[in-house]
Coordinates of N, CA and C in Angstrom, one line a residue:
X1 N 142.9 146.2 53.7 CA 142.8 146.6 55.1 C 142.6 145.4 56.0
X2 N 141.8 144.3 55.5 CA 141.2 143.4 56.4 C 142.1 142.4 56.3
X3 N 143.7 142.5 55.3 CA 144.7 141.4 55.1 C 145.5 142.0 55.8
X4 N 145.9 143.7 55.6 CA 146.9 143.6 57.0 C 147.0 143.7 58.6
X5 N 145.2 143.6 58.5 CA 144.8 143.3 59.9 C 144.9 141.9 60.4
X6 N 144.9 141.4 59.7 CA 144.9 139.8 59.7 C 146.7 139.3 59.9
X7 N 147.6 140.6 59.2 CA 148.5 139.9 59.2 C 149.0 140.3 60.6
X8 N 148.7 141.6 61.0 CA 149.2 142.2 62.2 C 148.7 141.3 63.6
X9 N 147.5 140.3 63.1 CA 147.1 139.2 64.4 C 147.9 138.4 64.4
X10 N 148.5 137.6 63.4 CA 149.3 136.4 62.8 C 150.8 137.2 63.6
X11 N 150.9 137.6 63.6 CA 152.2 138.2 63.7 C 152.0 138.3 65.5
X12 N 150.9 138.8 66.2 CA 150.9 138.9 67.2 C 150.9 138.1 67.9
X13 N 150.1 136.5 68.0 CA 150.0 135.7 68.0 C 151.1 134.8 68.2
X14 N 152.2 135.3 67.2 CA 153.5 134.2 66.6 C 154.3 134.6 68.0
X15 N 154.5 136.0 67.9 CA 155.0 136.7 69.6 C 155.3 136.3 70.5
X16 N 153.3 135.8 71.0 CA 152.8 135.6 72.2 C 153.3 134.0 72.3
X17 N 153.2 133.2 71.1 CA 153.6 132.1 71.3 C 154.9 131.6 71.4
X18 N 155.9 132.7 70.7 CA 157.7 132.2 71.4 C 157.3 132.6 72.9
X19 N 156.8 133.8 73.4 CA 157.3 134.4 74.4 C 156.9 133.3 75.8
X20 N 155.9 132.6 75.5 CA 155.4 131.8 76.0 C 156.4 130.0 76.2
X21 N 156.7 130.1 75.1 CA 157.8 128.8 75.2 C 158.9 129.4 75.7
X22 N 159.8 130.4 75.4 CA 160.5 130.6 76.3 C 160.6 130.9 77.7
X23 N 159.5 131.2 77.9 CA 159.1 131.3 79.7 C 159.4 130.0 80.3
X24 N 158.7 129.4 79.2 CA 158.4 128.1 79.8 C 159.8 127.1 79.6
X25 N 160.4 127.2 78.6 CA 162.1 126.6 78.3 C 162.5 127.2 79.7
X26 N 162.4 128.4 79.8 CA 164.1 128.7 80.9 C 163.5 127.8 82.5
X27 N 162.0 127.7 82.5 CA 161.9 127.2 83.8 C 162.3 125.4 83.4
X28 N 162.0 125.1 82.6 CA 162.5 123.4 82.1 C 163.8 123.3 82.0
X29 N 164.9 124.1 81.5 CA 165.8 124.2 81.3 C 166.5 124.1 83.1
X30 N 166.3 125.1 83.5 CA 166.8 124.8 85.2 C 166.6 123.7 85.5
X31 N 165.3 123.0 85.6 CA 165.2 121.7 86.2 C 165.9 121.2 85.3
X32 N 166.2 120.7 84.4 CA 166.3 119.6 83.9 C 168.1 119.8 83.3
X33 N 168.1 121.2 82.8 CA 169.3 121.4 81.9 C 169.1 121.3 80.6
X34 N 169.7 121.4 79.5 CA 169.6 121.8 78.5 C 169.6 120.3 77.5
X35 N 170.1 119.4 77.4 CA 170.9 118.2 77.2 C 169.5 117.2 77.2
X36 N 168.9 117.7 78.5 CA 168.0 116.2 79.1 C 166.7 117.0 78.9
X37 N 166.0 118.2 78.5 CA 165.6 119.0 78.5 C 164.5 118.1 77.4
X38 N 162.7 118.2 77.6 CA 162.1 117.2 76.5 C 161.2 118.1 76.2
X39 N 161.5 118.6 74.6 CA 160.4 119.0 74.0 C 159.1 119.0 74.1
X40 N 158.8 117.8 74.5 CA 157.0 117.8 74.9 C 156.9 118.4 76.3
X41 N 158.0 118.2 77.2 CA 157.7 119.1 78.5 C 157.5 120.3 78.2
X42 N 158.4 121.1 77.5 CA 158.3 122.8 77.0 C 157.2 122.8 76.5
X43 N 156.5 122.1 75.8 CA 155.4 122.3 74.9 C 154.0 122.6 75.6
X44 N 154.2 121.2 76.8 CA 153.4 120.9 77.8 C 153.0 122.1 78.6
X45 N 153.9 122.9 79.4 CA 154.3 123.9 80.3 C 154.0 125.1 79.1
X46 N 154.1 125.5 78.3 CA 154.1 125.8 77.2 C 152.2 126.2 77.0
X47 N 151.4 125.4 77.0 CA 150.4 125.1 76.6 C 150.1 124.9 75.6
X48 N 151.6 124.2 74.0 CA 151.2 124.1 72.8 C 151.4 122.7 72.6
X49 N 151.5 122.6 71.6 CA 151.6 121.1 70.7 C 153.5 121.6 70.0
X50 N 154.2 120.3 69.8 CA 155.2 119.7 69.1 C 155.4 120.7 68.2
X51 N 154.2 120.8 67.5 CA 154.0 121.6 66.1 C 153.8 123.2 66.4
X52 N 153.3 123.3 67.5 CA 153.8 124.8 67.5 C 155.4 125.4 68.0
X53 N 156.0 124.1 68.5 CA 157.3 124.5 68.6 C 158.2 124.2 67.5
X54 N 158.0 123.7 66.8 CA 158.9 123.6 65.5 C 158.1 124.7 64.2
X55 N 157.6 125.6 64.7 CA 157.0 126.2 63.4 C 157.8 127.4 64.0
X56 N 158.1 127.4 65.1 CA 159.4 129.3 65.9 C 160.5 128.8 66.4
X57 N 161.0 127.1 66.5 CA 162.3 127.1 66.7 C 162.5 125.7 66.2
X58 N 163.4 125.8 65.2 CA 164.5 124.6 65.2 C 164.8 123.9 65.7
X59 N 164.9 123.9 66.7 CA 166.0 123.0 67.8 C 166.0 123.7 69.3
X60 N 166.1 122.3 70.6 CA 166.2 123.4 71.5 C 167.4 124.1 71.8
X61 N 168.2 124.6 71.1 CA 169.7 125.1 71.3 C 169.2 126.5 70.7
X62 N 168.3 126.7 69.6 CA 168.1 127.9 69.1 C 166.9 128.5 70.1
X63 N 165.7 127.8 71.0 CA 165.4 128.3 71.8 C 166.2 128.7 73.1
X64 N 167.1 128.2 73.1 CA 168.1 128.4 74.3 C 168.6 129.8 74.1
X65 N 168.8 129.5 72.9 CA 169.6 131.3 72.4 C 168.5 132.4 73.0
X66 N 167.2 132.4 72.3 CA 166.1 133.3 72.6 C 166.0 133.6 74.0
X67 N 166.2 132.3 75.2 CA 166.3 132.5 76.1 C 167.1 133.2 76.7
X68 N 168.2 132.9 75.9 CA 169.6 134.0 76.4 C 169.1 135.6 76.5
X69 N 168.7 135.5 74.7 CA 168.5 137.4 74.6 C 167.6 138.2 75.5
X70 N 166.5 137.0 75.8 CA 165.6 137.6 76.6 C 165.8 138.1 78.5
X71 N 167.0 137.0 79.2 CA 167.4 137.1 80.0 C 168.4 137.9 80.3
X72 N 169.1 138.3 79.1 CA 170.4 139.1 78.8 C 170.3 140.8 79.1
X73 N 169.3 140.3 78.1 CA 168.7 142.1 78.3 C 167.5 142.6 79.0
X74 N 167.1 141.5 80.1 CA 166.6 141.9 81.0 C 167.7 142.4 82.5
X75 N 168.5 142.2 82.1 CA 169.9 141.9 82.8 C 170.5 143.3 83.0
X76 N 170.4 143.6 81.2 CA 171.5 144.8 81.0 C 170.7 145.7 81.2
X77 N 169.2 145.9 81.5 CA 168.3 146.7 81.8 C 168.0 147.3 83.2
X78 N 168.1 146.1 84.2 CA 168.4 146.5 85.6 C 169.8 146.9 85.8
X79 N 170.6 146.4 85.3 CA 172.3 146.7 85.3 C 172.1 148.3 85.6
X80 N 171.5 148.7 84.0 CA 171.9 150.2 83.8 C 171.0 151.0 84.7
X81 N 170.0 150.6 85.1 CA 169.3 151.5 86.1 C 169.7 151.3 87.5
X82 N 170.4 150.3 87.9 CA 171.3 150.2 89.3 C 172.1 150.8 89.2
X83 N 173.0 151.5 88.0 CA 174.1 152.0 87.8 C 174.2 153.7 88.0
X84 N 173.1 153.9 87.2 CA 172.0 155.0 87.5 C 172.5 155.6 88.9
X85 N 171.6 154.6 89.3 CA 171.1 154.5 90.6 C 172.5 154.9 91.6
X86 N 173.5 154.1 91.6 CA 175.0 154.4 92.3 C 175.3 155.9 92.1
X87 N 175.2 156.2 90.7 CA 175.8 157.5 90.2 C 175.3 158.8 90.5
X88 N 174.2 158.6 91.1 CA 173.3 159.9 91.5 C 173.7 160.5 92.8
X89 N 174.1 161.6 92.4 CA 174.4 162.2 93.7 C 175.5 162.6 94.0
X90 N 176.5 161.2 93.0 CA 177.9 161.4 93.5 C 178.7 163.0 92.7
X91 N 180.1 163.1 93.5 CA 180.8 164.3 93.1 C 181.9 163.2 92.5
X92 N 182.3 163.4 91.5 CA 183.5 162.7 91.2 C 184.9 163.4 91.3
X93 N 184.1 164.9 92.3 CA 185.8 165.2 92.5 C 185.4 165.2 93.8
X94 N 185.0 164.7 94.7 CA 184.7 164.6 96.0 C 185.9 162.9 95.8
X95 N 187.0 163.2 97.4 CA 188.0 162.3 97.7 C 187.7 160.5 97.2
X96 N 187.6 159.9 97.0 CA 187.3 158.5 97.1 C 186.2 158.5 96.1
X97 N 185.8 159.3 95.9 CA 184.5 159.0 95.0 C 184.1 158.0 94.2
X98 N 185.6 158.5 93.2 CA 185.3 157.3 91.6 C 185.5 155.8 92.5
X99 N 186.8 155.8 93.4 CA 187.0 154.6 94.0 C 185.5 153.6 94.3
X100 N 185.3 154.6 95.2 CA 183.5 153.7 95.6 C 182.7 153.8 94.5
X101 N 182.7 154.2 93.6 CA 182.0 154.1 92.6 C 182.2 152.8 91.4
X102 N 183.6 152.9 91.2 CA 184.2 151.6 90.5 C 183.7 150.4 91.3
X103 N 183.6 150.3 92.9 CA 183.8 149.0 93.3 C 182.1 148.9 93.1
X104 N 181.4 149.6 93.4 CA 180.1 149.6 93.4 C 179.5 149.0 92.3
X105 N 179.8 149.5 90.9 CA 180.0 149.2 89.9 C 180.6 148.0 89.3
X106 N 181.5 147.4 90.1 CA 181.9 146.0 89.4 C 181.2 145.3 90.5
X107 N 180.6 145.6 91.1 CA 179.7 144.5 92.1 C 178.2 144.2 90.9
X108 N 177.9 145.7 90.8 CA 176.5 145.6 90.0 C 177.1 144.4 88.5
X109 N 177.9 145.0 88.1 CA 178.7 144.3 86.6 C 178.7 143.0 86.7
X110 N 179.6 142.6 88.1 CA 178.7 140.7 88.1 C 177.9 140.6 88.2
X111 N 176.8 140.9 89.5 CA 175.3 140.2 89.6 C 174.7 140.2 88.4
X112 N 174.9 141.4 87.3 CA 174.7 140.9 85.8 C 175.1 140.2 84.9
X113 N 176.1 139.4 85.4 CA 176.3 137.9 84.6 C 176.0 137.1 85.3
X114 N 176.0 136.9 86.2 CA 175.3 135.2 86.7 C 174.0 135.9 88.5
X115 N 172.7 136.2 87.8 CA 171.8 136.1 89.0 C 171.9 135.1 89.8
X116 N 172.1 133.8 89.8 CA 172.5 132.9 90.0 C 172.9 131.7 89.8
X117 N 173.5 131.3 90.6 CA 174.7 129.7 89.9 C 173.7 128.8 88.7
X118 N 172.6 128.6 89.3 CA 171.9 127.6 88.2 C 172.0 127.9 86.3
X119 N 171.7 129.3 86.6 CA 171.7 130.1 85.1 C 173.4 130.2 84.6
X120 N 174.1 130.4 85.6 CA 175.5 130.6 84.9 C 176.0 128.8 84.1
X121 N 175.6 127.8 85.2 CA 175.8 126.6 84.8 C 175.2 126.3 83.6
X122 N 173.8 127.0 82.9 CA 173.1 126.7 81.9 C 174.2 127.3 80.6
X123 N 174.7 128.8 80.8 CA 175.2 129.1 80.1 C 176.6 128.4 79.5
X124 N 177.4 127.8 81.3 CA 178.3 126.8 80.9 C 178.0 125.5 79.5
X125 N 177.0 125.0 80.0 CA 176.6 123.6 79.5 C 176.4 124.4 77.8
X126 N 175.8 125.4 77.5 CA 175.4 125.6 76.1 C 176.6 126.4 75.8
X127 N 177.5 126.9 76.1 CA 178.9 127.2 75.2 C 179.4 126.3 75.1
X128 N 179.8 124.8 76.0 CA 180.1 124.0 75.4 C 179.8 122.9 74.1
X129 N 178.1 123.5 74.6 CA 177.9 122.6 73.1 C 177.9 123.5 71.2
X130 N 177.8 124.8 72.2 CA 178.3 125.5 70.7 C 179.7 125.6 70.2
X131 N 180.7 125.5 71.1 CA 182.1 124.8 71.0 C 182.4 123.8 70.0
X132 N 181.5 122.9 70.2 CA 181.7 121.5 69.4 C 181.0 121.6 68.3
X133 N 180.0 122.2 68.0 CA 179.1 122.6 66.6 C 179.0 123.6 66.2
X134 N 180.0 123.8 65.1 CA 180.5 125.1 64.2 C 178.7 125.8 63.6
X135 N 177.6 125.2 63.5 CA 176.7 125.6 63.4 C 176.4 126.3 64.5
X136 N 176.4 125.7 65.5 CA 176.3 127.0 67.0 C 176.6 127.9 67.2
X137 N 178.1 128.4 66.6 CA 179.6 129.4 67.2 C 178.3 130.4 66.9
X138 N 178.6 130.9 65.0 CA 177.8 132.0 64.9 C 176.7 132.5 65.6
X139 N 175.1 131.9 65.6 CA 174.5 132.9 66.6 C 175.0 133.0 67.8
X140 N 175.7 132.0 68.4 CA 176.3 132.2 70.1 C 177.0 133.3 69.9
X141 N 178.1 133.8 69.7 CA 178.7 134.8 69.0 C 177.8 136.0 69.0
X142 N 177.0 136.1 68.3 CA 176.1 137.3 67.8 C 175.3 137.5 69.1
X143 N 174.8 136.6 70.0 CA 174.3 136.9 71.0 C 175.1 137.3 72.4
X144 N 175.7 136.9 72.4 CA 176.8 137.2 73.7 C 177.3 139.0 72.7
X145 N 177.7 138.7 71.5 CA 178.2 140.5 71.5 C 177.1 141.3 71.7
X146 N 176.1 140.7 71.4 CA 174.7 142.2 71.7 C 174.9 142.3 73.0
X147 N 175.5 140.8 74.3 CA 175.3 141.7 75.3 C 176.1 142.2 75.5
X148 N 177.7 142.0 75.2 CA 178.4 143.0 75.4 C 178.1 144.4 74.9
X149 N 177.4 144.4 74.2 CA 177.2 145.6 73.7 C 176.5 146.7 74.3
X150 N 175.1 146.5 75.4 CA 174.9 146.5 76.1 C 175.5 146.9 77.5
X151 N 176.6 146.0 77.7 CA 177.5 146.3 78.7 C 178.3 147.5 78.8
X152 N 178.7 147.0 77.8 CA 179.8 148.7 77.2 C 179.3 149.9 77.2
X153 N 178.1 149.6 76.5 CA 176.9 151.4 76.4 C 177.0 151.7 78.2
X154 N 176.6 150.7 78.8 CA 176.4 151.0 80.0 C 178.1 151.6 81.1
X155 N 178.9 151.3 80.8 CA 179.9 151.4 81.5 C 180.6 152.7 80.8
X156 N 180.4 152.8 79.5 CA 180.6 154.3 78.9 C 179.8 155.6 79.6
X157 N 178.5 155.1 80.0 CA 177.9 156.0 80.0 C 178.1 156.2 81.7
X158 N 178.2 155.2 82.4 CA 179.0 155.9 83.5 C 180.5 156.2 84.0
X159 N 181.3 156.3 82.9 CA 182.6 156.2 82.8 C 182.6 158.4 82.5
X160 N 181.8 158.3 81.8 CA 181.0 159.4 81.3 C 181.3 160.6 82.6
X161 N 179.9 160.3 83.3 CA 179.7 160.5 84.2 C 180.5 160.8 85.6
X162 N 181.0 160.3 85.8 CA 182.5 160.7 86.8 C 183.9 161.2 85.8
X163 N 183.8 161.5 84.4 CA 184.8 162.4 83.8 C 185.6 161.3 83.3
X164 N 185.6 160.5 83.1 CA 186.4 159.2 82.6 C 186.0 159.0 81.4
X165 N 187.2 158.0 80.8 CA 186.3 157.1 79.3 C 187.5 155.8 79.2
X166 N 187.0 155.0 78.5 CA 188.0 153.5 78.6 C 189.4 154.0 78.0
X167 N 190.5 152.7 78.9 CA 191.5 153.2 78.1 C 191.7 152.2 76.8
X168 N 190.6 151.3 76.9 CA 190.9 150.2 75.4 C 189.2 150.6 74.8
X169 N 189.1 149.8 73.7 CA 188.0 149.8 73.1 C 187.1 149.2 74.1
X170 N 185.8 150.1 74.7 CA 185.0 149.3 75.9 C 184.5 148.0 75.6
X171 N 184.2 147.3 73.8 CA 183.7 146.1 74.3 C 185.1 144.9 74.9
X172 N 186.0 145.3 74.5 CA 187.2 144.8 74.8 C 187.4 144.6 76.4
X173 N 186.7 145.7 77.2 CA 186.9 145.7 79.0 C 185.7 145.1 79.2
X174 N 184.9 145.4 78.7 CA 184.0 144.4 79.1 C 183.9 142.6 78.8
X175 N 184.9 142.1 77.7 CA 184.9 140.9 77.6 C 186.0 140.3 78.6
X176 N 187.4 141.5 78.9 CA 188.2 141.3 80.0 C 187.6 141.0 81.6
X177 N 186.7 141.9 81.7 CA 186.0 142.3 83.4 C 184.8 140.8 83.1
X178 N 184.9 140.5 82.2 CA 183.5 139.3 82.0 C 184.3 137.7 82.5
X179 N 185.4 137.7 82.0 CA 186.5 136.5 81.9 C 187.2 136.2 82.8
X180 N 187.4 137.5 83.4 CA 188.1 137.5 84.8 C 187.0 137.1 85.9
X181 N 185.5 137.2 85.7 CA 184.9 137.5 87.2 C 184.6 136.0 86.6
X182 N 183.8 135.1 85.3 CA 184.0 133.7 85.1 C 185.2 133.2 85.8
X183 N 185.9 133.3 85.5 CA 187.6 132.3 86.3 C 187.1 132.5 87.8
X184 N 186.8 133.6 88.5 CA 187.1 133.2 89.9 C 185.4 132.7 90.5
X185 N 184.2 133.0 89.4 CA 183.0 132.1 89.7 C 183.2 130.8 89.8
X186 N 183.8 130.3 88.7 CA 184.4 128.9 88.4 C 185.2 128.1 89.8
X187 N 186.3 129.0 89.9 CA 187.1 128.8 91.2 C 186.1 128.4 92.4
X188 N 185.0 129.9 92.6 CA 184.9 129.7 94.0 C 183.6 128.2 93.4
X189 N 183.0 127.8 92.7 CA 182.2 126.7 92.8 C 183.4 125.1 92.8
X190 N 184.5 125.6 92.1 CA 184.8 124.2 92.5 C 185.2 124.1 93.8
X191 N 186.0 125.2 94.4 CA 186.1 125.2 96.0 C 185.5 125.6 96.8
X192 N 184.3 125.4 96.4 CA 183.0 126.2 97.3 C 183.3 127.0 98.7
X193 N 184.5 127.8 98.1 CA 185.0 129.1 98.8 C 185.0 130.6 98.3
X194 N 183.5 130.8 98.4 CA 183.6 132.3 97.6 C 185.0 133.3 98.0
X195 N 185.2 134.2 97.1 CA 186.3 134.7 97.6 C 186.0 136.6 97.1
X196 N 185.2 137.0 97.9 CA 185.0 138.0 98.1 C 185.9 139.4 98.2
X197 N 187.4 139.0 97.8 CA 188.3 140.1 97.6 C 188.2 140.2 95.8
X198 N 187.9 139.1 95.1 CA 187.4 139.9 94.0 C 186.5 141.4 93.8
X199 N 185.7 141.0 94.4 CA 184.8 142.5 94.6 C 185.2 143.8 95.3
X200 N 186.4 143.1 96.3 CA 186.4 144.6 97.3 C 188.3 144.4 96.6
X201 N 188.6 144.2 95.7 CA 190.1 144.7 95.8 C 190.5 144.2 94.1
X202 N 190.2 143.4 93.6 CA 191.0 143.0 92.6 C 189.6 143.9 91.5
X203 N 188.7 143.6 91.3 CA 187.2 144.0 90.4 C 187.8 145.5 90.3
X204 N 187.8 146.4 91.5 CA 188.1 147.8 91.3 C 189.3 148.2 90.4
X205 N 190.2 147.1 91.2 CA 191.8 147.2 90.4 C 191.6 147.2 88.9
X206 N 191.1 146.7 88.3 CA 191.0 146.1 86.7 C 190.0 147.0 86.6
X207 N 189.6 148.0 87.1 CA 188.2 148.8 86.5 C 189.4 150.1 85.9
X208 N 190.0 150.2 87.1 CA 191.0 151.3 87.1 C 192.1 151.0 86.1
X209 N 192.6 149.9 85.7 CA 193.3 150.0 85.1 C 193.0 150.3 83.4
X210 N 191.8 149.8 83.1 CA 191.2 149.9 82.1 C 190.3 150.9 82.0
X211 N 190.8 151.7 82.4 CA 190.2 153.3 82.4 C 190.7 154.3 82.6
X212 N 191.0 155.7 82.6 CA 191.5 157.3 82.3 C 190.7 157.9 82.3
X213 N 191.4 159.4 82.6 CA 190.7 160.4 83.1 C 190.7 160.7 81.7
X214 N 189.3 161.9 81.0 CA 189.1 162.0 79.5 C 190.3 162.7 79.4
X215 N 191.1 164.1 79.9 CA 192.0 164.9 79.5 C 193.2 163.8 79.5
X216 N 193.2 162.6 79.6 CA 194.9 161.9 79.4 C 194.7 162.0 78.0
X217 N 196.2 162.0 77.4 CA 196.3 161.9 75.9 C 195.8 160.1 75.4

């Protein structure tokens, strides 16, 4: 009794101590970036020692990841309750409905990938470096699909809801609707010309196309 109480502190303890470096990573990581980013700062900020950060992560690329999951699916959590949130109330046989509902919805769908530029550029800088280190691909990989996975539950389940369902496999629209809204994030920062017809004309367009009413064959 008094060893699996002991083990269930060890364990709690181990928790509080990622949960704590990665708090502290994503605010280091902003300032500094990922690259230039110094272990004894996280540590520092952190309130641990060296040694307690190499006893829960490897490397700071595998804390980066943790930081991913944690910001990922804090992400897909508000996503789905803003989404919620749009869907309440509506008739989806009332005229325009799904319309404002799609655009509504691919508005919420980006602010869920990039809160803001700083975080999207973090994400930039660490696919690049998992790019180049076949050691990186796999968990990168495995973390980006949980969130799509995430994404999809969520876009099913209001696809649902207004009498719809995808016309491809949903993680599939959600890596399309993800790739497309990167390309014109990209665009509007190199021409620091947001271009706000993504959201009101082309986002809807590509919601619709990748979706049907449930009775189509």
């Amino acid at each position: 009794m008094t060893t699996d109480r002991g083990e269930r502190e060890m364990t709690r303890r181990r928790a509080e101590t990622r949960r704590r470096l990665v708090e502290a990573a994503y605010d280091v990581f902003v300032e500094t970036g990922i690259r230039d980013a110094p272990v004894e700062l996280i540590c520092d900020r952190a309130g641990f020692t060296r040694g307690a950060f190499y006893s829960n992560f490897a490397s700071k690329e595998e804390l980066f990841l943790a930081v991913y999951r944690v910001r990922m699916h804090e992400r897909a959590e508000r996503l789905g309750a803003a989404v919620d949130h749009a869907l309440a109330g509506v008739d989806p046989a009332e005229e325009g409905a799904t319309t404002r509902v799609l655009r509504e919805a691919g508005r919420l769908f980006a602010e869920s990938l990039t809160a803001d530029e700083t975080w999207y550029l973090l994400n930039v800088e660490f696919r690049a470096q998992a790019l180049r280190r076949p050691e990186l691909r796999g968990p990168t990989a495995a973390a980006e699909r949980d969130f799509h996975d995430a994404l999809a539950a969520i876009l099913l389940r209001m696809l649902d809801r207004l009498g719809m369902r995808p016309a491809v496999e949903p993680r599939n629209a959600v890596v399309t609707i993800i790739a497309l809204y990167e390309t014109v994030l990209e665009r509007s920062l190199l021409d620091q010309e947001p271009d706000d017809s993504y959201l009101t004309d082309v986002l809807p367009r590509l919601f619709a196309a990748l979706t049907t009413a449930k009775d189509t064959p």
